[in-house]
Amino acid sequence: MLEMKSIAKVYRTDLIETHALSEFSLHVGAGEFVAIMGPSGSGKTTFLNVAGLLDTFERGTYVLDGQDVSPLSDDQMSRIRNQKIGFIFQSFNLIPDLDAFDNVDVPLRYRGLPGAERRTRVERSLELVGLGSRARHLPSQLSGGQQQRVAIARVLAGDPRLILADEPTGNLDSLMTREIMDLLEKINEQGATIVMVTHSPECAARAQRQVHLLDGRVVDFEAAPRLAGREMARLAPSVG
Amino acid sequence: MFLYNLRIALLSLRRNSVLSMVIVGGIALGIAVATLFSTMRHVLAKDPVPDKSRALHYVRLDNWDPLKPYPGDDPTRPPTQITYQDMVSLMRSDIPVRQSGMFKANLYVFPDPKVGRPTKQMTRLCFADFFPMFEVPFRYGGPWDRHADQGPEPVVVLSEELNDTVFGGANSVGRMLRIEDREFKVVGVLDRWRPPVKFYDVTQFAVQAPEAMYVPFNFVRPMKIQTVGNRDGWKSAPAPGLEGLLASESCWIQMWVELPTREKVEAYKSFVDAYVIEQKKTGRFPRPLNNRVTPMMAWLKEQRVVPNEINALTVVSLLFLAVCSLNLMGLLLGKFLARAPEIGVRRALGARRRDVFVQHVIECEVVGVIGGLLGILLSLAGLAWMNGWAKTLLTRDDFFRLDLPMALFAIFLSLLAGLVAGLYPAWRVCRVPPAMHLKLQ
């Protein structure tokens, strides 16, 4: 489903170059549920942006669902984002002026689906996340967990092959976290590939595989606890 | 998708209502000023007889002083009117389909004493062709016939307003009305006739209302009627009084001819030149041959019916609208960029750059149209105020009117202003990298 080889991503300013991803390689098979972990600044978000075709990269190859994305135009990448990728963000990223129904409807609008089909998909998705009765509520009228469920319904309505989740439970309490993780597991069981960035070991434990990043690279799984310890030691003085 | 974008635009306007009001107000102000002055210009520049103005021609002959040209900006131009004797001679031509010499006078009208006291009424002395030539509308009756010109027969055509005053608005055709010292029979009552400019006589104040009465030209001699319009002369009259005036080189008559084909125009020009050459043999027309048979719209332009000041004000008002639009560009840019996180979400969900661009252009056009409609309302208020002024000065209160073409022009200006203000901000916001703002949402 997702094949990255030797990806490099550099952020440049007048003074410095930041290598956000360096020789980054990752394979995610179809139907997998992968958790991406790593300390702040390790390149998790950059990886998600590149994987989601929201950002470009300098070197390497990226094949998504059998298609090399390097030569794609901006319009073509938009189409892939719309049809093959679903995003779940830590801060939900719902459009505040639109109610739950219309938020879920957004990607379907850009897909150009007829009105009746859009309505069916939106209603079914909201029912699946348990918010069928809140369809006309604005985001401000919903709790954090409900907002995240609307965001998940938005993904479900688009029926993507790949779901990229960036700290999907980062802003939720433990009860809501469990609900959202249950939902993601259910979606994964139905065949969707999920790549989830998280800081939470509990959430990561529910994925089939964990991938650890450090300094823009995938590091050995066995080395992860050691690296994590080193990171803790690095942070300790400032914490203390 | 258009209706969807329209809804998004309206939601956006509601979200930042104060900022939206400032932006809409800016467009409205610019549109109001531009529409106001453009309407003024449009009213003055409009073709008053669009069906046949190309066939209508104004006739001038250069009978002026051999030592100096007729005064004015352009020394090559002949006098703006012609003499009585020349008018009489030109009227003998059978080339024009219709023709009429004319001038205005101020005559006493004596209504029934029960109705009112005698009043002076502005009167046009003209020939029967005046009415069909200028497509003057009638409510009752019609114009007198050419036979009545010759007598002349005591017939009169009244304006709607004078008929209202004297006959209470009834069909007065066939009734008698005393004008000065004789009785005239009413043969026609005009329907409401308010050409934007008094195009058939622009030698004085072009924006006056048409006259209240129309009587056959040839009453000039039996009733000893003098013009109250301009009278230009360079040579003493051969005799005192009206007879001297009629035989003099004084120019005080406007002459119009209807020449529907190019051949007729050429034939008439040749006729006029031949007439003047013939007159030169009698010692008249000492200046070089310089006759003009000018199409109506060219004549109105030459007479600056649209003053240069109005043209300048129109240009300045359009520039003011442009400045308003450019100022609003900054506000829209700020507004759109503040929404960058939402744009990032839309891009992540599959919106193409052009989807984002079109969404924001439509929002700008919504601002433009709302501002435009508000601006049109403001300009209507401005025009009403101007008409109040016109009522005092021009004795007419319907001079400045926003007609359909001008309303459409105002809408077009609104769309253009919205586009000018919003094109760059929309382009900028669609170039925002989608990943940059997603975390900020």
Tab-separated table of N, CA and C in Angstrom, chain A residues 95-183:
chain	number	residue	atom	x	y	z
A	95	ILE	N	-14.474	22.058	9.868
A	95	ILE	CA	-14.687	23.454	9.445
A	95	ILE	C	-15.779	24.053	10.330
A	96	PRO	N	-15.438	25.101	11.076
A	96	PRO	CA	-16.338	25.562	12.141
A	96	PRO	C	-17.700	26.055	11.658
A	97	ASP	N	-17.783	26.574	10.428
A	97	ASP	CA	-19.069	27.109	9.939
A	97	ASP	C	-20.032	26.015	9.498
A	98	LEU	N	-19.492	24.815	9.269
A	98	LEU	CA	-20.332	23.747	8.719
A	98	LEU	C	-20.757	22.783	9.815
A	99	ASP	N	-21.993	22.307	9.724
A	99	ASP	CA	-22.444	21.333	10.714
A	99	ASP	C	-21.817	19.964	10.409
A	100	ALA	N	-22.113	18.996	11.274
A	100	ALA	CA	-21.476	17.683	11.142
A	100	ALA	C	-21.734	17.088	9.755
A	101	PHE	N	-22.971	17.179	9.299
A	101	PHE	CA	-23.331	16.619	7.997
A	101	PHE	C	-22.468	17.244	6.897
A	102	ASP	N	-22.414	18.574	6.901
A	102	ASP	CA	-21.686	19.265	5.826
A	102	ASP	C	-20.183	19.036	5.933
A	103	ASN	N	-19.668	18.872	7.146
A	103	ASN	CA	-18.246	18.559	7.285
A	103	ASN	C	-17.922	17.208	6.658
A	104	VAL	N	-18.778	16.246	6.911
A	104	VAL	CA	-18.544	14.910	6.347
A	104	VAL	C	-18.684	14.960	4.826
A	105	ASP	N	-19.529	15.875	4.374
A	105	ASP	CA	-19.833	15.985	2.944
A	105	ASP	C	-18.675	16.594	2.136
A	106	VAL	N	-17.754	17.321	2.814
A	106	VAL	CA	-16.737	18.103	2.087
A	106	VAL	C	-15.940	17.276	1.064
A	107	PRO	N	-15.318	16.155	1.461
A	107	PRO	CA	-14.522	15.427	0.459
A	107	PRO	C	-15.377	14.860	-0.679
A	108	LEU	N	-16.627	14.552	-0.365
A	108	LEU	CA	-17.504	13.992	-1.400
A	108	LEU	C	-17.857	15.059	-2.433
A	109	ARG	N	-17.983	16.309	-1.973
A	109	ARG	CA	-18.220	17.430	-2.894
A	109	ARG	C	-17.087	17.514	-3.907
A	110	TYR	N	-15.845	17.442	-3.386
A	110	TYR	CA	-14.703	17.583	-4.298
A	110	TYR	C	-14.558	16.359	-5.202
A	111	ARG	N	-15.194	15.264	-4.816
A	111	ARG	CA	-15.150	14.078	-5.673
A	111	ARG	C	-16.198	14.184	-6.788
A	112	GLY	N	-17.116	15.111	-6.613
A	112	GLY	CA	-18.128	15.326	-7.653
A	112	GLY	C	-19.217	14.278	-7.662
A	113	LEU	N	-19.489	13.681	-6.506
A	113	LEU	CA	-20.539	12.661	-6.456
A	113	LEU	C	-21.915	13.319	-6.522
A	114	PRO	N	-22.892	12.619	-7.066
A	114	PRO	CA	-24.248	13.186	-7.106
A	114	PRO	C	-24.821	13.344	-5.696
A	115	GLY	N	-25.758	14.264	-5.568
A	115	GLY	CA	-26.301	14.636	-4.262
A	115	GLY	C	-26.872	13.460	-3.488
A	116	ALA	N	-27.606	12.602	-4.165
A	116	ALA	CA	-28.269	11.497	-3.468
A	116	ALA	C	-27.228	10.540	-2.886
A	117	GLU	N	-26.187	10.273	-3.664
A	117	GLU	CA	-25.154	9.349	-3.174
A	117	GLU	C	-24.395	9.969	-2.008
A	118	ARG	N	-24.148	11.264	-2.120
A	118	ARG	CA	-23.444	11.945	-1.019
A	118	ARG	C	-24.260	11.833	0.262
A	119	ARG	N	-25.552	12.097	0.136
A	119	ARG	CA	-26.429	12.074	1.314
A	119	ARG	C	-26.401	10.685	1.965
A	120	THR	N	-26.506	9.651	1.120
A	120	THR	CA	-26.506	8.287	1.645
A	120	THR	C	-25.210	8.002	2.392
A	121	ARG	N	-24.088	8.359	1.764
A	121	ARG	CA	-22.785	8.084	2.378
A	121	ARG	C	-22.621	8.839	3.698
A	122	VAL	N	-23.010	10.111	3.682
A	122	VAL	CA	-22.837	10.927	4.889
A	122	VAL	C	-23.687	10.370	6.024
A	123	GLU	N	-24.941	10.083	5.730
A	123	GLU	CA	-25.838	9.594	6.781
A	123	GLU	C	-25.342	8.251	7.330
A	124	ARG	N	-24.888	7.383	6.417
A	124	ARG	CA	-24.410	6.065	6.850
A	124	ARG	C	-23.162	6.228	7.731
A	125	SER	N	-22.253	7.127	7.347
A	125	SER	CA	-21.017	7.316	8.110
A	125	SER	C	-21.299	7.878	9.491
A	126	LEU	N	-22.204	8.839	9.538
A	126	LEU	CA	-22.536	9.420	10.841
A	126	LEU	C	-23.206	8.377	11.739
A	127	GLU	N	-24.029	7.532	11.142
A	127	GLU	CA	-24.652	6.455	11.920
A	127	GLU	C	-23.577	5.506	12.461
A	128	LEU	N	-22.591	5.191	11.604
A	128	LEU	CA	-21.529	4.265	12.005
A	128	LEU	C	-20.751	4.771	13.206
A	129	VAL	N	-20.555	6.083	13.295
A	129	VAL	CA	-19.801	6.629	14.437
A	129	VAL	C	-20.737	7.046	15.571
A	130	GLY	N	-22.017	6.744	15.408
A	130	GLY	CA	-22.974	6.999	16.483
A	130	GLY	C	-23.416	8.437	16.596
A	131	LEU	N	-23.343	9.184	15.481
A	131	LEU	CA	-23.730	10.595	15.548
A	131	LEU	C	-24.853	10.935	14.569
A	132	GLY	N	-25.651	9.925	14.219
A	132	GLY	CA	-26.740	10.162	13.270
A	132	GLY	C	-27.690	11.240	13.737
A	133	SER	N	-27.859	11.337	15.051
A	133	SER	CA	-28.816	12.331	15.568
A	133	SER	C	-28.180	13.716	15.734
A	134	ARG	N	-26.883	13.803	15.506
A	134	ARG	CA	-26.200	15.102	15.681
A	134	ARG	C	-25.772	15.706	14.345
A	135	ALA	N	-26.397	15.264	13.295
A	135	ALA	CA	-25.938	15.664	11.956
A	135	ALA	C	-25.970	17.175	11.756
A	136	ARG	N	-26.926	17.854	12.378
A	136	ARG	CA	-27.056	19.298	12.143
A	136	ARG	C	-26.426	20.120	13.268
A	137	HIS	N	-25.573	19.495	14.048
A	137	HIS	CA	-24.863	20.228	15.096
A	137	HIS	C	-23.567	20.808	14.529
A	138	LEU	N	-23.279	22.026	14.942
A	138	LEU	CA	-22.000	22.631	14.558
A	138	LEU	C	-20.896	22.031	15.426
A	139	PRO	N	-19.644	22.055	14.971
A	139	PRO	CA	-18.553	21.521	15.783
A	139	PRO	C	-18.529	22.107	17.192
A	140	SER	N	-18.850	23.409	17.285
A	140	SER	CA	-18.805	24.050	18.608
A	140	SER	C	-19.866	23.477	19.551
A	141	GLN	N	-20.847	22.779	18.989
A	141	GLN	CA	-21.912	22.209	19.825
A	141	GLN	C	-21.626	20.745	20.171
A	142	LEU	N	-20.446	20.267	19.789
A	142	LEU	CA	-20.091	18.867	20.036
A	142	LEU	C	-18.896	18.791	20.981
A	143	SER	N	-18.804	17.671	21.720
A	143	SER	CA	-17.637	17.462	22.595
A	143	SER	C	-16.437	17.083	21.728
A	144	GLY	N	-15.250	17.069	22.348
A	144	GLY	CA	-14.037	16.707	21.607
A	144	GLY	C	-14.153	15.326	20.981
A	145	GLY	N	-14.663	14.360	21.778
A	145	GLY	CA	-14.795	13.003	21.261
A	145	GLY	C	-15.763	12.942	20.100
A	146	GLN	N	-16.857	13.706	20.224
A	146	GLN	CA	-17.836	13.723	19.136
A	146	GLN	C	-17.240	14.366	17.878
A	147	GLN	N	-16.458	15.416	18.089
A	147	GLN	CA	-15.821	16.062	16.932
A	147	GLN	C	-14.886	15.087	16.233
A	148	GLN	N	-14.134	14.316	17.038
A	148	GLN	CA	-13.218	13.370	16.411
A	148	GLN	C	-14.001	12.281	15.684
A	149	ARG	N	-15.153	11.945	16.208
A	149	ARG	CA	-15.961	10.925	15.530
A	149	ARG	C	-16.519	11.483	14.209
A	150	VAL	N	-16.852	12.781	14.214
A	150	VAL	CA	-17.280	13.398	12.940
A	150	VAL	C	-16.126	13.328	11.937
A	151	ALA	N	-14.901	13.611	12.443
A	151	ALA	CA	-13.732	13.552	11.551
A	151	ALA	C	-13.544	12.134	11.013
A	152	ILE	N	-13.803	11.143	11.859
A	152	ILE	CA	-13.681	9.747	11.403
A	152	ILE	C	-14.800	9.425	10.407
A	153	ALA	N	-15.998	9.959	10.674
A	153	ALA	CA	-17.103	9.760	9.723
A	153	ALA	C	-16.743	10.366	8.368
A	154	ARG	N	-16.055	11.509	8.405
A	154	ARG	CA	-15.632	12.165	7.162
A	154	ARG	C	-14.703	11.242	6.375
A	155	VAL	N	-13.836	10.543	7.112
A	155	VAL	CA	-12.941	9.584	6.459
A	155	VAL	C	-13.744	8.406	5.913
A	156	LEU	N	-14.641	7.887	6.735
A	156	LEU	CA	-15.417	6.704	6.335
A	156	LEU	C	-16.257	6.988	5.096
A	157	ALA	N	-16.819	8.200	5.029
A	157	ALA	CA	-17.679	8.541	3.886
A	157	ALA	C	-16.906	8.465	2.585
A	158	GLY	N	-15.616	8.831	2.653
A	158	GLY	CA	-14.794	8.811	1.440
A	158	GLY	C	-14.312	7.414	1.075
A	159	ASP	N	-14.446	6.457	2.007
A	159	ASP	CA	-14.046	5.070	1.783
A	159	ASP	C	-12.625	4.978	1.219
A	160	PRO	N	-11.621	5.562	1.936
A	160	PRO	CA	-10.261	5.563	1.403
A	160	PRO	C	-9.549	4.230	1.649
A	161	ARG	N	-8.486	3.974	0.888
A	161	ARG	CA	-7.709	2.749	1.090
A	161	ARG	C	-6.678	2.958	2.198
A	162	LEU	N	-6.268	4.200	2.390
A	162	LEU	CA	-5.246	4.498	3.397
A	162	LEU	C	-5.751	5.589	4.331
A	163	ILE	N	-5.639	5.329	5.627
A	163	ILE	CA	-6.025	6.354	6.602
A	163	ILE	C	-4.772	6.789	7.351
A	164	LEU	N	-4.534	8.096	7.348
A	164	LEU	CA	-3.391	8.652	8.067
A	164	LEU	C	-3.934	9.402	9.275
A	165	ALA	N	-3.541	8.948	10.452
A	165	ALA	CA	-4.070	9.547	11.675
A	165	ALA	C	-2.921	10.177	12.455
A	166	ASP	N	-3.047	11.468	12.734
A	166	ASP	CA	-1.998	12.196	13.448
A	166	ASP	C	-2.477	12.458	14.879
A	167	GLU	N	-1.964	11.661	15.831
A	167	GLU	CA	-2.365	11.795	17.242
A	167	GLU	C	-3.881	11.880	17.372
A	168	PRO	N	-4.612	10.894	16.887
A	168	PRO	CA	-6.079	11.026	16.852
A	168	PRO	C	-6.714	11.116	18.225
A	169	THR	N	-5.967	10.688	19.268
A	169	THR	CA	-6.559	10.736	20.616
A	169	THR	C	-5.832	11.738	21.500
A	170	GLY	N	-4.997	12.547	20.884
A	170	GLY	CA	-4.143	13.464	21.647
A	170	GLY	C	-4.916	14.464	22.476
A	171	ASN	N	-6.103	14.832	22.033
A	171	ASN	CA	-6.882	15.845	22.752
A	171	ASN	C	-8.066	15.240	23.492
A	172	LEU	N	-8.026	13.921	23.708
A	172	LEU	CA	-9.208	13.270	24.295
A	172	LEU	C	-8.880	12.622	25.638
A	173	ASP	N	-9.905	12.480	26.444
A	173	ASP	CA	-9.693	11.787	27.725
A	173	ASP	C	-9.640	10.274	27.480
A	174	SER	N	-9.391	9.508	28.546
A	174	SER	CA	-9.133	8.073	28.367
A	174	SER	C	-10.350	7.323	27.834
A	175	LEU	N	-11.536	7.751	28.276
A	175	LEU	CA	-12.751	7.072	27.820
A	175	LEU	C	-12.949	7.295	26.317
A	176	MET	N	-12.798	8.546	25.932
A	176	MET	CA	-12.947	8.890	24.516
A	176	MET	C	-11.852	8.220	23.688
A	177	THR	N	-10.649	8.175	24.277
A	177	THR	CA	-9.526	7.549	23.582
A	177	THR	C	-9.860	6.098	23.259
A	178	ARG	N	-10.424	5.427	24.247
A	178	ARG	CA	-10.760	4.014	24.031
A	178	ARG	C	-11.816	3.888	22.924
A	179	GLU	N	-12.798	4.769	22.945
A	179	GLU	CA	-13.865	4.724	21.926
A	179	GLU	C	-13.292	4.924	20.527
A	180	ILE	N	-12.403	5.898	20.419
A	180	ILE	CA	-11.844	6.208	19.097
A	180	ILE	C	-10.969	5.059	18.618
A	181	MET	N	-10.175	4.518	19.531
A	181	MET	CA	-9.314	3.395	19.141
A	181	MET	C	-10.146	2.189	18.734
A	182	ASP	N	-11.268	1.982	19.423
A	182	ASP	CA	-12.175	0.892	19.032
A	182	ASP	C	-12.667	1.102	17.604
A	183	LEU	N	-13.021	2.350	17.346
A	183	LEU	CA	-13.515	2.676	15.998
A	183	LEU	C	-12.447	2.401	14.935
